[in-house]
Amino acid sequence: MDRLSLSAWRYVAEVLPPGELPMLAAHALVDGRDSPALRELAGLSRRSDEAEIRELYVRALGELGIALPDEETAGRCLLVSLAFGLVDGELSPGGVGDGLSMTVAARTREETRFLAVAADFSEWLGPEDLPGWEAELRAAAQSLVAATDLGSGIGACRGGPFRGV
């Protein structure tokens, strides 16, 4: 799956800033993707009008036959990507909490547990409570990674917000 396809859930989950979309389009062109809207988007500056950037991005995806996921699917992908980021060592436990957004969604028992533990993070956790919380979060992430029901879509969800374009 190419980075343009991987970007769709990140866009819907609102973890892909519009300013990154022109460079993403340029990379997609280099990767062999092509459409009129994609070329136009690649020519914009990251400081261009956000509404224009968003409109061209959505149009380019449509021209290339890439569907945008619904908000629930995008939110679940965000949650799974955070779990993978923690398990793979790309995120710290605190980074997981920082990566949560309003679009996060949970459907399964493992997703719900991971989200609940991640949401318990607070800067007010005392030093005596932090190791226990971190261990619980890591265990919940391992369970989610092992049990995710996103099937073949899991590859798409692994392109997390922390990985850049």
Coordinates of N, CA, C and O in Angstrom, one line a residue, residues 6-155:
L6 N -2.2 5.2 2.4 CA -2.1 5.2 3.9 C -2.5 6.5 4.5 O -2.8 6.5 5.7
S7 N -2.5 7.6 3.8 CA -2.8 8.9 4.3 C -4.3 9.1 4.6 O -4.7 9.9 5.3
A8 N -5.1 8.3 3.9 CA -6.6 8.5 4.0 C -7.1 8.5 5.4 O -7.9 9.3 5.8
W9 N -6.8 7.4 6.2 CA -7.3 7.4 7.5 C -6.7 8.5 8.4 O -7.4 9.0 9.2
R10 N -5.5 8.8 8.2 CA -4.9 9.9 8.9 C -5.6 11.2 8.7 O -5.7 12.1 9.6
Y11 N -6.0 11.4 7.4 CA -6.7 12.7 7.1 C -8.0 12.7 7.8 O -8.4 13.7 8.4
V12 N -8.8 11.6 7.7 CA -10.1 11.6 8.4 C -10.0 11.7 9.9 O -10.8 12.4 10.5
A13 N -8.9 11.1 10.5 CA -8.7 11.2 11.9 C -8.1 12.5 12.4 O -7.9 12.7 13.5
E14 N -7.9 13.4 11.4 CA -7.4 14.7 11.7 C -6.0 14.7 12.4 O -5.7 15.6 13.2
V15 N -5.1 13.8 12.0 CA -3.8 13.8 12.5 C -2.8 14.1 11.3 O -1.6 14.0 11.5
L16 N -3.3 14.4 10.2 CA -2.5 14.7 9.0 C -2.7 16.2 8.7 O -3.8 16.6 8.2
P17 N -1.8 17.1 9.1 CA -2.0 18.5 8.8 C -2.1 18.8 7.4 O -1.4 18.3 6.5
P18 N -3.1 19.7 7.0 CA -3.2 20.1 5.6 C -1.9 20.6 4.9 O -1.7 20.3 3.8
G19 N -1.1 21.2 5.7 CA 0.2 21.7 5.1 C 1.1 20.6 4.7 O 2.0 20.8 3.9
E20 N 0.9 19.4 5.1 CA 1.7 18.2 4.7 C 1.2 17.6 3.4 O 1.9 16.9 2.7
L21 N 0.0 18.0 3.0 CA -0.6 17.3 1.8 C 0.1 17.6 0.5 O 0.2 16.7 -0.4
P22 N 0.5 18.9 0.2 CA 1.2 19.1 -1.0 C 2.5 18.3 -1.2 O 2.7 17.7 -2.3
M23 N 3.3 18.1 -0.1 CA 4.5 17.3 -0.2 C 4.1 15.8 -0.4 O 4.7 15.1 -1.1
L24 N 3.0 15.4 0.3 CA 2.5 14.0 0.1 C 2.2 13.8 -1.3 O 2.5 12.7 -1.9
A25 N 1.5 14.8 -1.9 CA 1.2 14.6 -3.4 C 2.4 14.6 -4.2 O 2.4 13.8 -5.2
A26 N 3.4 15.3 -3.9 CA 4.7 15.3 -4.7 C 5.3 13.9 -4.6 O 5.8 13.4 -5.6
H27 N 5.3 13.4 -3.4 CA 5.9 12.0 -3.2 C 5.1 11.0 -4.0 O 5.6 10.0 -4.5
A28 N 3.7 11.2 -4.0 CA 2.9 10.2 -4.7 C 3.2 10.3 -6.2 O 3.2 9.2 -6.9
L29 N 3.4 11.4 -6.7 CA 3.8 11.6 -8.1 C 5.1 10.8 -8.4 O 5.2 10.1 -9.4
V30 N 6.1 11.0 -7.5 CA 7.4 10.3 -7.7 C 7.2 8.8 -7.6 O 7.8 8.0 -8.3
D31 N 6.2 8.4 -6.8 CA 5.9 6.9 -6.6 C 5.1 6.3 -7.8 O 4.8 5.2 -7.8
G32 N 4.8 7.2 -8.7 CA 4.1 6.7 -9.9 C 2.6 6.9 -10.0 O 1.9 6.6 -10.9
R33 N 2.0 7.6 -8.9 CA 0.6 7.9 -9.0 C 0.5 9.2 -9.8 O 1.4 10.0 -9.8
D34 N -0.7 9.4 -10.5 CA -0.9 10.6 -11.3 C -2.4 10.9 -11.5 O -3.1 9.9 -11.7
S35 N -2.7 12.1 -11.3 CA -4.1 12.6 -11.6 C -4.0 14.1 -11.7 O -3.0 14.7 -11.2
P36 N -4.9 14.7 -12.4 CA -4.9 16.2 -12.5 C -4.9 16.9 -11.2 O -4.1 17.8 -10.9
A37 N -5.7 16.5 -10.2 CA -5.8 17.1 -8.9 C -4.5 16.9 -8.1 O -4.1 17.7 -7.4
L38 N -3.9 15.7 -8.3 CA -2.7 15.4 -7.6 C -1.6 16.3 -8.0 O -0.8 16.8 -7.2
R39 N -1.5 16.5 -9.4 CA -0.4 17.4 -9.9 C -0.7 18.8 -9.4 O 0.3 19.5 -9.0
E40 N -1.9 19.2 -9.4 CA -2.2 20.6 -8.9 C -1.9 20.7 -7.4 O -1.3 21.7 -7.0
L41 N -2.2 19.7 -6.6 CA -1.9 19.7 -5.2 C -0.4 19.7 -4.9 O 0.1 20.5 -4.1
A42 N 0.3 19.0 -5.7 CA 1.8 18.9 -5.5 C 2.4 20.2 -5.8 O 3.5 20.5 -5.3
G43 N 1.8 21.1 -6.6 CA 2.3 22.4 -7.0 C 2.1 23.5 -5.9 O 2.6 24.6 -6.0
L44 N 1.2 23.2 -4.9 CA 0.9 24.2 -3.9 C 2.0 24.2 -2.9 O 2.7 23.3 -2.6
S45 N 2.0 25.4 -2.2 CA 2.9 25.5 -1.0 C 2.2 25.0 0.2 O 1.0 25.0 0.3
R46 N 2.9 24.6 1.2 CA 2.3 24.1 2.4 C 1.6 25.3 3.1 O 0.8 25.0 4.0
R47 N 1.8 26.5 2.7 CA 1.2 27.6 3.3 C 0.0 28.1 2.5 O -0.6 29.1 2.8
S48 N -0.4 27.4 1.5 CA -1.6 27.7 0.7 C -2.8 27.6 1.5 O -2.8 27.1 2.6
D49 N -3.9 28.1 0.9 CA -5.2 28.1 1.6 C -5.6 26.6 2.0 O -5.6 25.7 1.1
E50 N -5.9 26.4 3.2 CA -6.2 25.0 3.7 C -7.4 24.4 3.0 O -7.4 23.3 2.8
A51 N -8.4 25.3 2.8 CA -9.6 24.8 2.1 C -9.3 24.3 0.7 O -9.8 23.2 0.3
E52 N -8.4 25.0 0.0 CA -8.0 24.6 -1.3 C -7.2 23.3 -1.3 O -7.4 22.4 -2.1
I53 N -6.3 23.2 -0.3 CA -5.5 22.0 -0.2 C -6.4 20.8 0.1 O -6.2 19.7 -0.5
R54 N -7.3 20.9 1.0 CA -8.2 19.8 1.4 C -9.1 19.4 0.2 O -9.2 18.2 -0.1
E55 N -9.6 20.4 -0.5 CA -10.4 20.1 -1.7 C -9.7 19.3 -2.7 O -10.2 18.3 -3.3
L56 N -8.5 19.7 -3.0 CA -7.6 19.1 -4.0 C -7.2 17.7 -3.6 O -7.2 16.7 -4.4
Y57 N -6.9 17.5 -2.3 CA -6.6 16.2 -1.8 C -7.7 15.2 -1.9 O -7.5 14.1 -2.4
V58 N -8.9 15.6 -1.5 CA -10.1 14.7 -1.6 C -10.4 14.4 -3.1 O -10.7 13.3 -3.4
R59 N -10.3 15.4 -3.9 CA -10.5 15.2 -5.4 C -9.4 14.3 -5.9 O -9.8 13.4 -6.7
A60 N -8.2 14.4 -5.6 CA -7.1 13.6 -6.1 C -7.4 12.1 -5.6 O -7.2 11.2 -6.4
L61 N -7.8 11.9 -4.4 CA -8.1 10.6 -3.9 C -9.2 10.0 -4.8 O -9.1 8.8 -5.2
G62 N -10.2 10.7 -5.0 CA -11.3 10.3 -5.8 C -10.9 9.9 -7.3 O -11.3 8.9 -7.8
E63 N -10.1 10.8 -7.8 CA -9.6 10.5 -9.2 C -8.7 9.2 -9.2 O -8.6 8.5 -10.3
L64 N -8.1 8.9 -8.1 CA -7.2 7.7 -8.1 C -7.9 6.5 -7.5 O -7.3 5.4 -7.4
G65 N -9.2 6.6 -7.2 CA -10.0 5.5 -6.7 C -9.7 5.1 -5.3 O -9.9 3.9 -4.9
I66 N -9.2 6.0 -4.5 CA -8.9 5.8 -3.1 C -10.0 6.3 -2.3 O -10.3 7.5 -2.3
A67 N -10.7 5.4 -1.6 CA -11.8 5.9 -0.7 C -11.3 6.4 0.6 O -10.4 5.8 1.2
L68 N -12.0 7.4 1.1 CA -11.8 7.9 2.5 C -12.6 7.0 3.4 O -13.8 6.7 3.1
P69 N -12.0 6.5 4.5 CA -12.7 5.7 5.4 C -13.7 6.5 6.2 O -13.6 7.8 6.3
D70 N -14.7 5.9 6.8 CA -15.6 6.6 7.7 C -14.8 7.0 9.0 O -13.7 6.5 9.3
E71 N -15.4 7.9 9.8 CA -14.7 8.4 11.0 C -14.4 7.3 12.0 O -13.4 7.3 12.6
E72 N -15.4 6.3 12.1 CA -15.1 5.3 13.1 C -13.9 4.5 12.7 O -13.0 4.2 13.5
T73 N -13.8 4.1 11.4 CA -12.7 3.3 11.0 C -11.4 4.1 11.1 O -10.4 3.5 11.6
A74 N -11.4 5.4 10.8 CA -10.2 6.2 10.9 C -9.8 6.3 12.4 O -8.6 6.2 12.7
G75 N -10.8 6.5 13.3 CA -10.5 6.5 14.7 C -9.9 5.3 15.2 O -9.0 5.3 16.1
R76 N -10.4 4.1 14.8 CA -9.9 2.8 15.2 C -8.5 2.7 14.6 O -7.6 2.1 15.3
C77 N -8.2 3.1 13.4 CA -6.9 3.0 12.9 C -5.9 3.9 13.7 O -4.8 3.5 14.0
L78 N -6.4 5.0 14.1 CA -5.5 5.9 15.0 C -5.2 5.1 16.3 O -4.0 5.1 16.7
L79 N -6.2 4.5 16.9 CA -5.9 3.8 18.1 C -5.0 2.6 17.9 O -4.0 2.5 18.7
V80 N -5.2 1.9 16.8 CA -4.3 0.7 16.5 C -2.9 1.2 16.2 O -1.9 0.6 16.6
S81 N -2.8 2.3 15.5 CA -1.4 2.8 15.2 C -0.7 3.3 16.4 O 0.5 3.1 16.5
L82 N -1.4 3.8 17.4 CA -0.8 4.2 18.7 C -0.3 3.0 19.4 O 0.8 3.0 20.0
A83 N -1.1 1.9 19.4 CA -0.7 0.7 20.1 C 0.5 0.1 19.4 O 1.5 -0.3 20.1
F84 N 0.5 0.0 18.0 CA 1.7 -0.4 17.3 C 2.9 0.4 17.6 O 4.0 -0.1 17.8
G85 N 2.7 1.7 17.7 CA 3.8 2.6 17.9 C 4.5 2.4 19.3 O 5.7 2.4 19.4
L86 N 3.7 2.1 20.3 CA 4.2 1.7 21.6 C 4.9 0.4 21.6 O 6.0 0.3 22.1
V87 N 4.2 -0.6 21.0 CA 4.8 -2.0 20.9 C 6.1 -2.0 20.2 O 7.1 -2.6 20.5
D88 N 6.2 -1.2 19.1 CA 7.4 -1.2 18.2 C 8.5 -0.2 18.8 O 9.5 -0.1 18.1
G89 N 8.2 0.4 19.9 CA 9.2 1.3 20.5 C 9.3 2.7 19.8 O 10.2 3.4 20.0
E90 N 8.3 3.0 18.9 CA 8.3 4.3 18.2 C 7.7 5.4 19.1 O 7.8 6.6 18.8
L91 N 6.9 5.0 20.1 CA 6.3 6.0 21.0 C 6.5 5.6 22.4 O 6.7 4.4 22.7
S92 N 6.6 6.6 23.2 CA 6.7 6.4 24.7 C 5.3 6.3 25.2 O 4.3 6.7 24.5
P93 N 5.1 5.7 26.4 CA 3.7 5.7 27.0 C 3.1 7.1 27.0 O 1.9 7.3 26.6
G94 N 3.8 8.1 27.4 CA 3.3 9.5 27.4 C 2.9 10.0 26.0 O 2.0 10.7 25.8
G95 N 3.7 9.5 25.0 CA 3.4 9.9 23.6 C 2.1 9.3 23.1 O 1.5 9.9 22.2
V96 N 1.7 8.1 23.6 CA 0.4 7.6 23.3 C -0.7 8.5 23.7 O -1.6 8.8 23.0
G97 N -0.6 9.0 25.0 CA -1.6 9.9 25.5 C -1.6 11.2 24.6 O -2.7 11.7 24.3
D98 N -0.5 11.7 24.2 CA -0.4 12.9 23.4 C -1.0 12.7 22.0 O -1.5 13.6 21.4
G99 N -1.0 11.4 21.5 CA -1.5 11.1 20.2 C -3.0 10.9 20.1 O -3.6 10.8 19.1
L100 N -3.6 10.8 21.3 CA -5.1 10.6 21.3 C -5.8 11.9 20.8 O -5.3 13.0 21.0
S101 N -6.9 11.7 20.1 CA -7.6 12.9 19.6 C -9.1 12.6 19.8 O -9.5 11.5 20.2
M102 N -9.9 13.6 19.5 CA -11.3 13.4 19.6 C -11.9 12.4 18.6 O -13.0 11.9 18.8
T103 N -11.1 12.1 17.6 CA -11.7 11.1 16.6 C -11.3 9.7 16.9 O -11.7 8.8 16.1
V104 N -10.6 9.4 18.0 CA -10.3 8.0 18.3 C -11.6 7.3 18.6 O -12.6 7.8 19.1
A105 N -11.6 6.0 18.2 CA -12.8 5.2 18.3 C -12.4 3.8 18.8 O -11.3 3.3 18.4
A106 N -13.2 3.1 19.5 CA -13.0 1.8 20.0 C -14.2 0.9 19.8 O -15.3 1.4 20.1
R107 N -14.0 -0.3 19.3 CA -15.2 -1.2 19.1 C -15.0 -2.5 19.8 O -15.9 -3.0 20.4
T108 N -13.8 -3.0 19.8 CA -13.5 -4.3 20.5 C -13.2 -4.1 21.9 O -12.8 -3.0 22.4
R109 N -13.1 -5.2 22.6 CA -12.8 -5.2 24.1 C -11.3 -4.7 24.2 O -11.0 -3.9 25.1
E110 N -10.4 -5.2 23.3 CA -9.0 -4.8 23.4 C -8.8 -3.3 23.1 O -8.0 -2.6 23.7
E111 N -9.5 -2.8 22.1 CA -9.5 -1.4 21.8 C -10.0 -0.5 22.9 O -9.4 0.5 23.3
T112 N -11.1 -0.9 23.5 CA -11.7 -0.2 24.6 C -10.7 -0.2 25.8 O -10.5 0.9 26.5
R113 N -10.1 -1.3 26.1 CA -9.2 -1.4 27.3 C -8.0 -0.5 27.0 O -7.5 0.3 27.9
F114 N -7.4 -0.6 25.8 CA -6.2 0.3 25.5 C -6.6 1.8 25.6 O -5.8 2.6 26.2
L115 N -7.7 2.1 25.1 CA -8.2 3.5 25.1 C -8.4 4.0 26.6 O -8.0 5.1 27.0
A116 N -9.0 3.1 27.4 CA -9.3 3.5 28.8 C -8.0 3.7 29.5 O -7.8 4.7 30.3
V117 N -7.0 2.8 29.3 CA -5.8 2.9 30.1 C -5.0 4.2 29.6 O -4.5 4.9 30.4
A118 N -5.0 4.4 28.2 CA -4.3 5.5 27.7 C -4.9 6.8 28.2 O -4.2 7.8 28.5
A119 N -6.2 6.9 28.3 CA -6.9 8.1 28.8 C -6.7 8.4 30.2 O -6.9 9.5 30.7
D120 N -6.2 7.3 31.0 CA -5.9 7.5 32.4 C -4.6 8.3 32.6 O -4.4 8.7 33.8
F121 N -3.8 8.5 31.6 CA -2.6 9.2 31.8 C -2.9 10.7 32.2 O -3.8 11.3 31.6
S122 N -2.1 11.1 33.1 CA -2.2 12.5 33.5 C -0.9 13.0 34.0 O -0.1 12.2 34.5
E123 N -0.6 14.2 33.7 CA 0.6 14.8 34.2 C 0.7 14.8 35.7 O 1.7 15.1 36.4
W124 N -0.5 14.5 36.3 CA -0.6 14.5 37.8 C -0.3 13.2 38.4 O -0.3 13.0 39.6
L125 N -0.1 12.2 37.5 CA 0.3 10.8 38.1 C 1.6 11.0 38.9 O 2.6 11.5 38.4
G126 N 1.6 10.4 40.0 CA 2.7 10.5 40.9 C 3.8 9.5 40.4 O 3.5 8.6 39.7
P127 N 5.1 9.8 40.8 CA 6.1 8.9 40.4 C 5.9 7.4 40.8 O 6.4 6.5 40.2
E128 N 5.2 7.2 41.9 CA 4.9 5.9 42.4 C 3.8 5.2 41.5 O 3.8 4.0 41.5
D129 N 3.0 6.0 40.8 CA 1.9 5.4 40.0 C 2.3 5.2 38.6 O 1.7 4.4 37.9
L130 N 3.3 5.9 38.1 CA 3.7 5.9 36.7 C 4.2 4.5 36.2 O 3.7 4.1 35.1
P131 N 5.0 3.8 36.9 CA 5.5 2.5 36.4 C 4.3 1.5 36.2 O 4.3 0.8 35.2
G132 N 3.4 1.5 37.1 CA 2.2 0.7 37.0 C 1.3 1.0 35.8 O 0.9 0.1 35.1
W133 N 1.1 2.3 35.6 CA 0.3 2.7 34.5 C 1.0 2.4 33.2 O 0.4 1.9 32.2
E134 N 2.3 2.6 33.1 CA 3.1 2.3 31.9 C 3.0 0.8 31.6 O 2.8 0.4 30.4
A135 N 3.2 -0.1 32.6 CA 3.1 -1.5 32.4 C 1.7 -1.9 31.9 O 1.5 -2.8 31.0
E136 N 0.7 -1.3 32.5 CA -0.7 -1.6 32.1 C -1.0 -1.2 30.7 O -1.6 -1.9 29.9
L137 N -0.4 0.0 30.3 CA -0.6 0.5 28.9 C 0.1 -0.4 27.9 O -0.4 -0.8 26.9
R138 N 1.3 -0.9 28.3 CA 2.1 -1.8 27.4 C 1.3 -3.1 27.2 O 1.3 -3.6 26.1
A139 N 0.8 -3.6 28.3 CA 0.0 -4.9 28.2 C -1.2 -4.7 27.4 O -1.5 -5.6 26.5
A140 N -1.9 -3.6 27.5 CA -3.1 -3.3 26.7 C -2.7 -3.2 25.3 O -3.5 -3.6 24.4
A141 N -1.6 -2.5 25.0 CA -1.2 -2.4 23.6 C -0.8 -3.7 23.0 O -1.2 -4.0 21.8
Q142 N -0.1 -4.6 23.7 CA 0.2 -5.9 23.2 C -1.1 -6.7 22.9 O -1.1 -7.3 21.9
S143 N -2.0 -6.6 23.8 CA -3.3 -7.3 23.5 C -4.0 -6.8 22.3 O -4.5 -7.6 21.5
L144 N -4.0 -5.5 22.1 CA -4.7 -4.9 21.0 C -4.0 -5.3 19.7 O -4.6 -5.7 18.7
V145 N -2.6 -5.2 19.7 CA -1.9 -5.6 18.5 C -2.1 -7.0 18.1 O -2.3 -7.4 16.9
A146 N -2.2 -7.9 19.1 CA -2.4 -9.3 18.9 C -3.8 -9.7 18.4 O -4.0 -10.6 17.7
A147 N -4.8 -8.9 18.8 CA -6.1 -9.2 18.6 C -6.9 -8.4 17.6 O -8.1 -8.6 17.4
T148 N -6.2 -7.4 17.0 CA -7.0 -6.4 16.2 C -7.8 -7.1 15.1 O -7.3 -8.1 14.5
D149 N -9.0 -6.6 14.9 CA -9.9 -7.3 13.9 C -9.9 -6.4 12.6 O -10.8 -6.6 11.8
L150 N -9.0 -5.6 12.4 CA -9.0 -4.7 11.2 C -8.5 -5.5 10.0 O -8.4 -5.0 8.9
G151 N -8.1 -6.8 10.2 CA -7.8 -7.7 9.1 C -6.7 -7.1 8.2 O -5.7 -6.6 8.7
S152 N -6.9 -7.2 6.9 CA -5.9 -6.7 6.0 C -5.7 -5.2 6.1 O -4.7 -4.7 5.6
G153 N -6.6 -4.5 6.7 CA -6.5 -3.1 6.9 C -5.4 -2.7 7.9 O -5.1 -1.5 8.0
I154 N -4.9 -3.7 8.6 CA -4.0 -3.3 9.7 C -2.7 -2.7 9.1 O -2.1 -1.8 9.7
G155 N -2.3 -3.2 7.9 CA -1.1 -2.5 7.3 C -1.4 -1.1 7.1 O -0.5 -0.2 7.3

